[in-house]
Coordinates of C-alpha atoms in Angstrom, one line a residue:
M1 CA 37.6 -18.6 -27.1
D2 CA 36.7 -20.1 -30.5
W3 CA 33.5 -19.0 -32.1
K4 CA 31.6 -22.2 -31.0
T5 CA 32.5 -21.6 -27.3
T6 CA 31.4 -18.0 -27.6
Y7 CA 28.1 -19.0 -29.2
E8 CA 27.4 -21.6 -26.5
K9 CA 28.2 -19.1 -23.8
W10 CA 25.6 -16.8 -25.4
Y11 CA 23.0 -19.4 -26.0
N12 CA 23.2 -20.9 -22.5
H13 CA 23.5 -17.6 -20.7
P14 CA 20.6 -17.2 -18.1
K15 CA 20.3 -13.5 -18.8
L16 CA 20.1 -13.7 -22.6
D17 CA 16.9 -12.0 -23.9
A18 CA 14.3 -14.6 -24.9
D19 CA 13.8 -13.0 -28.4
M20 CA 17.5 -13.1 -29.1
K21 CA 17.7 -16.8 -28.0
V22 CA 14.9 -17.5 -30.6
E23 CA 16.9 -15.7 -33.3
L24 CA 19.9 -17.9 -32.4
E25 CA 17.7 -20.9 -32.7
K26 CA 16.6 -19.8 -36.2
I27 CA 20.2 -19.8 -37.5
G28 CA 21.3 -22.7 -35.4
T29 CA 21.6 -25.1 -38.3
N30 CA 23.5 -22.6 -40.5
E31 CA 27.1 -23.1 -39.2
S32 CA 28.7 -20.5 -41.6
E33 CA 26.3 -17.8 -40.4
L34 CA 26.8 -18.7 -36.8
E35 CA 30.6 -18.6 -37.3
D36 CA 30.3 -15.1 -38.9
S37 CA 28.1 -14.0 -36.0
F38 CA 30.6 -15.0 -33.4
Y39 CA 34.2 -15.5 -34.8
Q40 CA 35.2 -12.0 -33.7
N41 CA 33.9 -9.0 -31.8
L42 CA 32.3 -6.3 -34.0
A43 CA 35.3 -4.2 -35.1
F44 CA 35.7 -0.7 -33.8
G45 CA 36.4 1.0 -37.2
T46 CA 36.5 4.4 -38.8
G47 CA 34.0 6.0 -36.5
G48 CA 32.9 3.4 -34.1
L49 CA 30.9 0.1 -34.6
R50 CA 29.0 -0.7 -37.7
G51 CA 27.6 -4.1 -38.8
V52 CA 24.6 -6.3 -39.7
M53 CA 21.9 -6.4 -36.9
G54 CA 21.3 -9.8 -35.3
P55 CA 22.5 -12.0 -32.4
G56 CA 26.3 -12.5 -31.8
T57 CA 29.4 -10.7 -30.9
N58 CA 30.0 -9.7 -34.6
R59 CA 26.6 -8.2 -34.9
M60 CA 24.8 -5.0 -33.9
N61 CA 22.4 -5.8 -31.1
T62 CA 21.4 -4.8 -27.6
Y63 CA 24.4 -6.4 -26.0
T64 CA 27.1 -5.1 -28.4
V65 CA 25.6 -1.7 -28.0
R66 CA 25.7 -1.9 -24.2
K67 CA 29.3 -3.1 -24.3
A68 CA 30.4 -0.2 -26.5
V69 CA 28.5 2.2 -24.2
A70 CA 30.1 0.7 -21.1
G71 CA 33.6 1.0 -22.7
L72 CA 32.9 4.6 -23.6
A73 CA 31.8 5.3 -20.0
A74 CA 35.0 3.7 -18.7
Y75 CA 37.1 6.0 -21.0
I76 CA 35.4 9.3 -20.1
E77 CA 35.6 8.3 -16.4
N78 CA 39.4 8.3 -16.7
H79 CA 39.9 11.1 -19.3
V80 CA 37.1 13.7 -19.1
E81 CA 36.7 16.1 -16.1
H82 CA 33.2 16.4 -14.6
Y83 CA 32.0 13.7 -16.9
Q84 CA 28.9 12.7 -14.8
S85 CA 27.4 16.2 -14.7
R86 CA 28.5 17.0 -18.3
G87 CA 26.9 13.9 -19.5
V88 CA 26.7 12.2 -22.9
A89 CA 24.6 13.4 -25.9
V90 CA 22.9 10.8 -28.0
G91 CA 21.2 10.9 -31.3
Y92 CA 19.8 8.4 -33.7
D93 CA 18.5 8.1 -37.3
S94 CA 15.7 6.3 -39.1
R95 CA 17.0 2.8 -39.1
Y96 CA 15.6 -0.3 -37.4
N97 CA 16.3 -0.2 -33.7
S98 CA 18.1 3.1 -33.7
R99 CA 15.8 4.7 -31.1
E100 CA 16.0 1.4 -29.0
F101 CA 19.7 1.4 -29.1
A102 CA 19.8 5.1 -28.1
I103 CA 17.7 4.4 -25.0
E104 CA 19.9 1.4 -24.2
A105 CA 22.8 3.8 -24.1
A106 CA 21.0 6.0 -21.6
R107 CA 20.2 2.9 -19.5
V108 CA 23.9 1.8 -19.3
L109 CA 25.1 5.4 -18.6
G110 CA 22.4 5.9 -16.0
A111 CA 23.5 2.9 -14.1
K112 CA 27.0 4.5 -13.9
G113 CA 25.5 7.8 -12.7
I114 CA 26.2 9.6 -15.9
Q115 CA 23.5 12.0 -17.3
T116 CA 22.4 11.3 -20.9
Y117 CA 20.8 13.9 -23.2
V118 CA 18.8 12.1 -25.9
F119 CA 17.0 13.7 -28.9
E120 CA 13.3 13.2 -28.7
S121 CA 13.1 12.1 -32.4
L122 CA 15.6 11.3 -35.1
R123 CA 18.2 13.9 -36.1
P124 CA 21.0 14.3 -38.5
T125 CA 24.5 13.2 -37.4
P126 CA 25.8 16.8 -37.6
Y127 CA 23.2 17.8 -35.1
L128 CA 24.7 15.3 -32.6
S129 CA 28.1 16.8 -33.2
F130 CA 26.7 20.3 -32.7
A131 CA 24.8 19.1 -29.5
V132 CA 28.0 17.9 -27.9
R133 CA 29.6 21.3 -28.3
Y134 CA 26.5 23.3 -27.4
L135 CA 25.7 21.2 -24.3
H136 CA 29.4 20.9 -23.3
A137 CA 28.9 17.2 -23.1
A138 CA 31.7 14.8 -22.1
A139 CA 31.0 12.7 -25.3
G140 CA 28.5 11.9 -27.9
I141 CA 26.9 8.7 -29.4
M142 CA 25.1 8.6 -32.8
I143 CA 23.2 5.4 -33.6
T144 CA 23.4 5.3 -37.4
A145 CA 24.9 3.1 -40.3
S146 CA 24.9 6.1 -42.6
H147 CA 24.2 4.9 -46.1
N148 CA 24.6 1.2 -45.6
P149 CA 21.9 -1.3 -46.5
P150 CA 18.8 -1.6 -44.3
E151 CA 20.1 -4.7 -42.4
Y152 CA 22.9 -2.5 -40.9
N153 CA 23.1 -0.3 -37.9
G154 CA 26.0 1.4 -36.2
F155 CA 27.4 3.2 -33.1
K156 CA 29.5 6.4 -33.8
V157 CA 31.5 7.9 -31.0
Y158 CA 32.2 11.6 -30.5
N159 CA 34.6 13.2 -28.1
D160 CA 33.9 16.3 -26.0
L161 CA 34.9 18.6 -28.9
G162 CA 32.1 17.2 -31.1
G163 CA 34.5 15.3 -33.4
Q164 CA 34.7 11.7 -34.2
T165 CA 37.4 10.1 -32.1
P166 CA 40.9 10.2 -33.6
P167 CA 43.1 7.1 -33.5
E168 CA 44.6 7.6 -30.0
Q169 CA 41.3 8.2 -28.4
A170 CA 39.6 5.4 -30.4
D171 CA 42.3 2.9 -29.4
K172 CA 41.8 3.8 -25.7
I173 CA 38.0 3.4 -26.0
Y174 CA 38.5 0.1 -27.9
H175 CA 40.7 -1.3 -25.2
Q176 CA 38.0 -0.4 -22.6
I177 CA 35.4 -2.0 -24.7
E178 CA 37.5 -5.2 -25.1
A179 CA 38.2 -5.4 -21.4
I180 CA 34.6 -6.2 -20.8
E181 CA 34.3 -10.0 -20.6
D182 CA 30.6 -10.5 -20.5
E183 CA 28.4 -8.0 -22.4
I184 CA 25.2 -9.8 -21.3
E185 CA 26.0 -9.1 -17.6
I186 CA 26.4 -5.2 -18.1
D187 CA 24.3 -3.3 -15.4
T188 CA 21.5 -1.1 -16.7
I189 CA 18.6 0.8 -15.1
T190 CA 15.1 1.1 -16.6
R191 CA 14.2 4.0 -18.8
E192 CA 11.6 5.0 -16.3
Q193 CA 14.2 5.0 -13.5
A194 CA 16.6 7.0 -15.7
E195 CA 14.0 9.6 -16.4
A196 CA 12.9 9.8 -12.7
D197 CA 16.4 10.2 -11.5
G198 CA 17.2 12.9 -14.1
K199 CA 19.8 10.7 -15.8
L200 CA 17.8 10.6 -19.1
V201 CA 17.1 14.1 -20.3
W202 CA 15.1 14.6 -23.5
I203 CA 16.8 17.4 -25.5
G204 CA 13.7 19.0 -27.1
D205 CA 14.1 21.8 -29.7
T206 CA 16.7 23.9 -27.9
V207 CA 19.7 22.5 -29.9
D208 CA 17.7 22.7 -33.2
K209 CA 17.0 26.4 -32.8
A210 CA 20.7 27.1 -31.9
Y211 CA 21.9 25.1 -34.9
L212 CA 19.7 27.1 -37.2
Q213 CA 21.0 30.3 -35.8
K214 CA 24.5 29.1 -36.5
L215 CA 23.5 27.9 -40.0
A216 CA 22.6 31.4 -41.0
T217 CA 26.2 32.5 -40.4
I218 CA 27.8 30.4 -43.2
T219 CA 26.3 32.6 -46.0
K220 CA 29.1 34.1 -48.2
N221 CA 27.1 36.5 -50.3
E222 CA 23.9 37.8 -48.7
E223 CA 23.2 40.1 -51.7
A224 CA 23.2 37.2 -54.2
I225 CA 20.7 35.3 -51.9
K226 CA 18.6 38.4 -51.5
Q227 CA 18.5 39.0 -55.3
H228 CA 18.2 35.6 -56.8
A229 CA 17.2 32.9 -54.1
K230 CA 13.5 33.5 -55.0
D231 CA 14.3 32.5 -58.7
V232 CA 16.1 29.2 -57.9
K233 CA 14.0 26.0 -58.0
V234 CA 15.4 23.3 -55.8
V235 CA 14.3 19.7 -55.6
F236 CA 15.3 17.9 -52.4
T237 CA 15.2 14.3 -51.3
P238 CA 16.2 13.2 -47.8
L239 CA 16.2 9.5 -49.1
H240 CA 13.9 8.4 -46.2
G241 CA 16.3 9.8 -43.6
T242 CA 16.6 12.6 -41.1
A243 CA 17.2 15.7 -43.2
H244 CA 13.6 16.6 -44.3
L245 CA 12.9 19.3 -41.8
P246 CA 16.4 20.5 -41.1
V247 CA 17.2 21.2 -44.8
K248 CA 13.7 22.6 -45.6
E249 CA 13.9 25.0 -42.6
G250 CA 17.4 26.1 -43.5
L251 CA 16.5 26.9 -47.1
E252 CA 13.4 28.8 -46.0
Q253 CA 15.4 30.7 -43.5
L254 CA 17.8 31.8 -46.4
G255 CA 14.8 32.9 -48.6
F256 CA 14.6 29.9 -51.0
N257 CA 10.9 29.5 -51.3
Q258 CA 10.7 27.2 -54.4
V259 CA 11.8 24.0 -52.7
Y260 CA 10.1 20.8 -53.8
V261 CA 10.5 17.7 -51.7
V262 CA 10.3 14.3 -53.2
K263 CA 7.1 12.9 -51.5
E264 CA 7.9 9.3 -52.0
Q265 CA 11.2 9.7 -50.1
A266 CA 10.2 12.4 -47.6
E267 CA 9.2 10.2 -44.7
P268 CA 11.6 8.0 -42.6
D269 CA 11.7 4.5 -43.8
P270 CA 14.2 1.9 -42.4
E271 CA 13.8 -0.2 -45.6
F272 CA 14.7 2.8 -47.9
S273 CA 12.0 1.2 -50.1
T274 CA 12.3 3.5 -53.1
V275 CA 16.1 3.1 -53.7
A276 CA 18.5 0.2 -54.2
S277 CA 20.9 2.0 -51.9
P278 CA 20.2 5.3 -49.8
N279 CA 23.4 6.8 -51.0
P280 CA 23.6 10.1 -52.8
E281 CA 27.0 9.0 -54.3
E282 CA 25.0 6.5 -56.5
H283 CA 23.0 8.0 -59.4
Q284 CA 20.0 5.7 -58.9
A285 CA 19.2 7.5 -55.7
F286 CA 18.2 10.5 -57.7
E287 CA 15.7 8.9 -60.0
H288 CA 12.7 10.2 -58.2
A289 CA 14.3 13.6 -57.8
I290 CA 15.1 13.8 -61.5
Q291 CA 11.5 13.0 -62.4
L292 CA 10.2 15.7 -60.1
G293 CA 12.9 18.1 -61.3
E294 CA 11.7 17.7 -64.9
E295 CA 8.1 18.3 -63.8
V296 CA 8.9 21.6 -62.0
D297 CA 11.8 22.7 -64.2
A298 CA 14.2 22.7 -61.3
D299 CA 17.6 24.4 -61.4
M300 CA 19.2 21.8 -59.1
L301 CA 18.5 18.6 -57.2
I302 CA 19.9 17.9 -53.8
G303 CA 19.9 14.6 -51.9
T304 CA 21.1 13.7 -48.3
D305 CA 22.0 10.2 -47.0
P306 CA 19.9 8.8 -44.1
D307 CA 21.9 10.5 -41.3
A308 CA 22.4 13.7 -43.3
D309 CA 26.1 13.9 -43.2
R310 CA 26.6 13.4 -47.0
L311 CA 25.2 15.6 -49.8
G312 CA 24.8 14.8 -53.5
V313 CA 23.8 17.4 -56.1
A314 CA 22.6 17.1 -59.6
V315 CA 22.5 20.1 -62.1
R316 CA 21.6 20.6 -65.7
N317 CA 24.4 20.0 -68.1
G318 CA 25.0 21.5 -71.6
Q319 CA 22.2 19.2 -73.0
G320 CA 19.7 20.3 -70.4
E321 CA 19.8 17.0 -68.6
F322 CA 20.4 16.5 -64.9
E323 CA 23.9 15.3 -64.2
V324 CA 25.0 14.2 -60.7
L325 CA 28.2 15.9 -59.7
T326 CA 30.9 13.9 -58.0
G327 CA 31.9 14.7 -54.5
N328 CA 35.2 16.0 -55.8
Q329 CA 33.4 18.3 -58.3
L330 CA 31.0 19.7 -55.8
G331 CA 33.8 20.2 -53.3
A332 CA 35.8 22.1 -55.9
L333 CA 32.9 24.4 -56.7
M334 CA 32.3 25.1 -53.0
L335 CA 35.9 25.8 -52.3
D336 CA 36.3 28.2 -55.2
Y337 CA 33.0 29.9 -54.3
I338 CA 34.1 30.4 -50.6
L339 CA 37.5 31.7 -51.5
S340 CA 36.3 34.0 -54.4
Q341 CA 33.5 35.6 -52.3
A342 CA 35.7 36.6 -49.4
D343 CA 36.5 40.4 -49.2
E344 CA 39.8 39.5 -47.7
L345 CA 41.2 36.0 -47.0
P346 CA 43.0 35.5 -43.7
E347 CA 46.7 35.2 -43.9
D348 CA 46.6 31.9 -42.0
G349 CA 43.6 30.5 -43.9
R350 CA 43.8 26.8 -44.6
M351 CA 41.8 24.4 -46.7
I352 CA 41.7 20.7 -45.6
K353 CA 41.2 17.7 -47.8
T354 CA 41.9 13.9 -47.5
I355 CA 44.6 12.0 -49.3
V356 CA 42.1 10.4 -51.7
T357 CA 40.4 13.7 -52.6
S358 CA 41.0 15.3 -56.0
E359 CA 44.1 17.5 -56.6
L360 CA 41.8 20.1 -58.1
G361 CA 41.1 21.3 -54.6
R362 CA 44.8 22.0 -54.1
A363 CA 45.1 23.8 -57.5
I364 CA 42.2 26.1 -56.6
A365 CA 43.6 26.8 -53.1
D366 CA 47.0 27.6 -54.6
Y367 CA 45.4 30.0 -57.0
Y368 CA 44.1 32.0 -54.0
H369 CA 47.4 31.5 -52.1
I370 CA 45.7 29.3 -49.5
P371 CA 47.8 26.3 -48.2
T372 CA 46.2 22.9 -48.5
I373 CA 46.4 20.5 -45.5
E374 CA 46.0 16.8 -46.2
T375 CA 44.6 14.2 -43.8
L376 CA 43.9 10.5 -43.8
T377 CA 40.5 9.4 -45.1
G378 CA 37.8 10.0 -42.5
F379 CA 36.3 13.3 -41.4
K380 CA 37.5 12.7 -37.8
F381 CA 41.0 13.8 -39.1
I382 CA 39.6 17.0 -40.5
G383 CA 37.8 17.7 -37.2
E384 CA 41.0 17.0 -35.3
K385 CA 43.0 19.4 -37.5
I386 CA 40.5 22.2 -37.0
Q387 CA 41.0 21.8 -33.3
E388 CA 44.7 22.0 -33.7
F389 CA 44.3 25.4 -35.2
Y390 CA 42.6 26.6 -32.1
D391 CA 45.0 24.9 -29.7
Q392 CA 48.1 26.1 -31.4
G393 CA 46.8 29.6 -32.3
E394 CA 47.7 29.1 -36.0
G395 CA 45.5 28.5 -38.9
T396 CA 42.0 29.7 -39.8
F397 CA 39.7 27.0 -41.1
L398 CA 38.1 27.9 -44.4
F399 CA 36.7 24.7 -45.8
G400 CA 37.1 20.9 -45.5
Y401 CA 35.9 18.1 -47.8
E402 CA 36.4 14.6 -48.9
E403 CA 35.5 12.9 -52.1
S404 CA 32.8 10.7 -50.6
Y405 CA 30.3 13.6 -50.5
G406 CA 31.4 15.0 -47.1
Y407 CA 31.8 18.8 -46.6
L408 CA 32.1 21.2 -43.8
V409 CA 31.7 25.0 -44.1
G410 CA 31.3 26.3 -40.5
D411 CA 33.3 24.8 -37.6
F412 CA 30.5 25.0 -35.2
V413 CA 30.1 21.3 -36.3
R414 CA 33.2 19.0 -36.3
D415 CA 32.0 16.4 -38.7
K416 CA 30.8 16.5 -42.3
D417 CA 27.4 18.3 -42.5
A418 CA 25.0 17.8 -45.4
V419 CA 22.7 20.5 -44.0
Q420 CA 25.4 23.1 -44.2
A421 CA 26.4 21.8 -47.6
A422 CA 22.8 22.0 -48.9
M423 CA 22.7 25.7 -47.9
L424 CA 26.0 26.5 -49.6
S425 CA 25.0 24.6 -52.8
A426 CA 21.7 26.5 -53.1
E427 CA 23.6 29.8 -52.4
M428 CA 26.0 29.0 -55.2
A429 CA 23.1 28.2 -57.6
A430 CA 21.6 31.6 -56.8
Y431 CA 24.9 33.4 -57.3
W432 CA 25.7 31.8 -60.6
K433 CA 22.2 32.2 -61.8
G434 CA 22.7 35.9 -61.2
E435 CA 25.9 35.7 -63.2
G436 CA 23.9 34.0 -66.1
K437 CA 25.6 30.6 -65.5
S438 CA 24.5 27.2 -64.2
L439 CA 26.6 25.3 -61.7
H440 CA 27.6 23.0 -64.5
E441 CA 29.0 25.9 -66.5
A442 CA 30.8 27.2 -63.4
L443 CA 32.4 23.8 -62.9
H444 CA 33.7 23.7 -66.5
S445 CA 35.1 27.2 -66.0
L446 CA 37.3 25.6 -63.3
F447 CA 38.3 22.9 -65.7
D448 CA 39.2 25.5 -68.3
R449 CA 41.4 27.3 -65.7
F450 CA 43.1 24.3 -64.0
G451 CA 42.8 21.3 -66.3
Y452 CA 40.3 18.5 -66.6
Y453 CA 40.7 16.6 -63.3
L454 CA 38.8 13.3 -63.3
E455 CA 38.6 10.8 -60.5
G456 CA 37.2 7.2 -60.2
L457 CA 36.5 4.7 -57.5
E458 CA 36.3 0.9 -57.8
S459 CA 35.0 -1.1 -54.7
T460 CA 35.3 -4.8 -54.3
T461 CA 33.0 -6.4 -51.7
L462 CA 34.6 -9.4 -49.8
K463 CA 32.2 -10.4 -47.0
G464 CA 32.9 -12.5 -43.9
K465 CA 36.0 -14.0 -42.3
D466 CA 37.3 -15.2 -45.7
G467 CA 36.8 -11.8 -47.3
S468 CA 38.6 -10.1 -44.4
E469 CA 41.6 -12.5 -45.0
K470 CA 41.7 -11.8 -48.7
I471 CA 41.6 -8.0 -48.1
Q472 CA 44.6 -8.3 -45.8
S473 CA 46.5 -10.6 -48.2
L474 CA 45.9 -8.1 -50.9
M475 CA 47.2 -5.2 -48.9
N476 CA 50.3 -7.3 -47.9
H477 CA 51.0 -8.0 -51.5
F478 CA 50.9 -4.4 -52.7
R479 CA 53.0 -3.4 -49.6
S480 CA 55.8 -5.9 -50.2
T481 CA 55.9 -5.7 -54.1
Q482 CA 58.1 -3.0 -55.6
Y483 CA 56.1 -1.9 -58.5
E484 CA 58.0 0.1 -61.1
Q485 CA 55.1 0.0 -63.6
I486 CA 51.4 -0.4 -63.4
G487 CA 50.4 -1.2 -67.0
E488 CA 51.8 1.6 -69.2
F489 CA 52.1 3.9 -66.2
E490 CA 55.5 4.5 -64.6
V491 CA 55.4 4.6 -60.8
A492 CA 57.2 7.6 -59.3
T493 CA 56.7 7.3 -55.6
V494 CA 54.8 4.9 -53.3
E495 CA 53.2 6.1 -50.0
D496 CA 52.7 3.4 -47.4
Y497 CA 50.7 5.0 -44.6
E498 CA 51.0 1.9 -42.3
A499 CA 54.8 2.2 -42.5
Q500 CA 54.5 6.0 -42.7
T501 CA 57.0 6.2 -45.5
K502 CA 57.2 7.7 -49.0
R503 CA 59.5 5.9 -51.3
N504 CA 61.0 7.3 -54.5
Q505 CA 61.1 4.3 -56.9
A506 CA 63.9 5.7 -59.1
S507 CA 66.4 6.7 -56.4
G508 CA 65.2 4.4 -53.6
S509 CA 65.2 7.3 -51.1
V510 CA 62.6 7.1 -48.4
K511 CA 60.9 10.0 -46.5
E512 CA 58.7 10.0 -43.5
I513 CA 55.0 10.6 -43.8
N514 CA 53.8 12.8 -40.9
L515 CA 50.4 11.4 -40.6
P516 CA 49.0 8.6 -38.3
K517 CA 49.3 5.1 -39.3
A518 CA 46.7 3.7 -41.6
D519 CA 46.2 0.6 -43.8
V520 CA 46.6 2.6 -47.0
I521 CA 48.9 2.5 -50.1
K522 CA 49.1 5.3 -52.6
F523 CA 51.0 5.3 -55.9
H524 CA 52.0 8.5 -57.5
L525 CA 52.7 8.1 -61.1
A526 CA 55.2 9.8 -63.3
D527 CA 52.6 11.7 -65.5
G528 CA 50.9 13.2 -62.4
S529 CA 48.1 10.6 -62.1
W530 CA 47.7 8.6 -58.9
C531 CA 45.9 5.5 -57.5
C532 CA 45.3 4.4 -54.0
L533 CA 44.3 1.2 -52.3
R534 CA 42.4 1.2 -49.0
P535 CA 40.1 -1.2 -47.0
S536 CA 36.9 0.4 -46.0
G537 CA 36.5 1.1 -42.3
T538 CA 32.8 0.7 -42.3
E539 CA 32.0 -1.9 -44.9
P540 CA 33.5 -5.3 -46.1
K541 CA 35.1 -3.7 -49.1
I542 CA 38.5 -2.9 -50.6
K543 CA 38.4 0.5 -52.3
C544 CA 40.6 1.6 -55.2
Y545 CA 40.8 5.3 -55.9
F546 CA 42.1 6.9 -59.1
G547 CA 42.9 10.5 -60.3
V548 CA 44.2 12.0 -63.5
N549 CA 44.5 15.5 -65.0
T550 CA 44.8 16.4 -68.7
P551 CA 43.8 19.5 -70.8
S552 CA 40.6 17.8 -72.1
V553 CA 37.7 15.7 -71.0
E554 CA 38.4 13.1 -73.8
E555 CA 42.0 12.7 -72.7
S556 CA 41.1 12.4 -69.0
E557 CA 38.4 9.8 -69.7
K558 CA 40.8 7.8 -71.8
K559 CA 43.6 8.0 -69.3
L560 CA 41.4 7.2 -66.4
K561 CA 39.9 4.1 -68.1
S562 CA 43.4 2.9 -68.9
L563 CA 44.7 3.5 -65.3
K564 CA 41.7 1.7 -63.8
E565 CA 42.1 -1.3 -66.1
A566 CA 45.8 -1.7 -65.4
F567 CA 45.5 -1.4 -61.6
M568 CA 42.4 -3.7 -61.3
N569 CA 44.2 -6.3 -63.4
E570 CA 47.0 -6.3 -60.9
M571 CA 44.5 -6.5 -58.0
N572 CA 42.5 -9.4 -59.6
K573 CA 45.7 -11.4 -60.2
V574 CA 46.3 -11.4 -56.4
L575 CA 42.6 -12.0 -55.4
Y576 CA 42.0 -14.8 -57.8
Q577 CA 45.6 -16.1 -57.9
E578 CA 46.1 -15.7 -61.6
K579 CA 49.6 -16.4 -62.8

């Protein structure tokens, strides 16, 4: 059906909710908005569904949530044993409609005889991952849009191992979702009936207590915490999200008693009213924390995104000012700390990073004789790799991270976990304080040892149907054009993850990439630098990643600037049809 037919089907449907019909009438004269609302079904992307809230098949609303839940139910009916009694765990964050969407999930599952375990109040995403494993659930659902703007919400799917669904599972779930012809006709039961029948079970604090017990096990140097935690001043902001109590309880459990929470950002707020974006990757999110940090003379600032799977950290630099570490830098510090504090590293120990994460991690792992495993972008691939270690009886997981502020220390969670990361960051600060160093000084010690690795990211937002077409055209261009040079940089090899090939530009030889297919192109340059082009799986963006390494900060900054300019010039020629 074309979008107009789909719109008319919704508008004239006898079971359409009256409030949603009013919303459709409000935008009825705006044809471009109607088209964007109905021209496609909401894409099942990196971790599930994510989109702007509103009426339509390309929006997050009651009916698209019900459809996704019904599709997931059909999948577990065919692929998970004892799915009805094992049930589905459901969590939600502080966004508009998150709790309502979570209850809708229980209503749909209840109609199919499937038990649903729902948190009584908002929880971090990693708690949902943990809950799936702790409750031995058949699947998990997290209602969240992570760090997206307030108008967004999302629906993340977890398998029975507590990880986000990898491509093969996701494709099967997607096909089940798409097989549902009429999302408005999906059967539900009332919340009251679900509770009375025992199909909706409120989780309570059982999972919280079990998670905190596991959290205590990720400590790497108990003596350092015992000696120095009391002297470390930590400022924490949950950015209006889910992490306030979990992070504070975790730090108190470890013995950090000088924790100052940013009051203006402590309470859940779906508008995220004190920040332009609730994203700890962006420095503006730390403005309030920096102000409080100066007032209390803090050693470090930590900030979590709304669903608490990403962590940002700011530390004092050589000038005494707070500097926000990049995800690559914090990950490198964590990796070095974990490996350096071990009495004995396992012979089959492994570090996992993604293909767009800094090569500094590999250099650190090599130093400790620990192999690095690379995955595609997305923490679901790291979770999948951890499970492979168990299934195959080879490989001990030591640490996993990605450049976008996602880290995992203990594998009792199978997704990135900002609560764990906050604990390890505070522990590192205590350890290095005992050694007479700040975290900033510890980072620069790594640079002195391995070289000055510097990375960058440029994102171009291209919204709507036209934007999606431009992004695909751009990827097609870079995939089909044989670049020998990008500006002054000679191209050594090109990795096309959709074709699963690695081509040597000089010899023309081609090797196979042993990773799942993905719409990603990565250029390895002759001087060791690299750049990578990838459409976002959760936002209407095309992302360009860059990495360089030289002996000094000045050289790295100069080279990174030059590489960015050269690559973005090539990209803009295609986007804006410059000759």
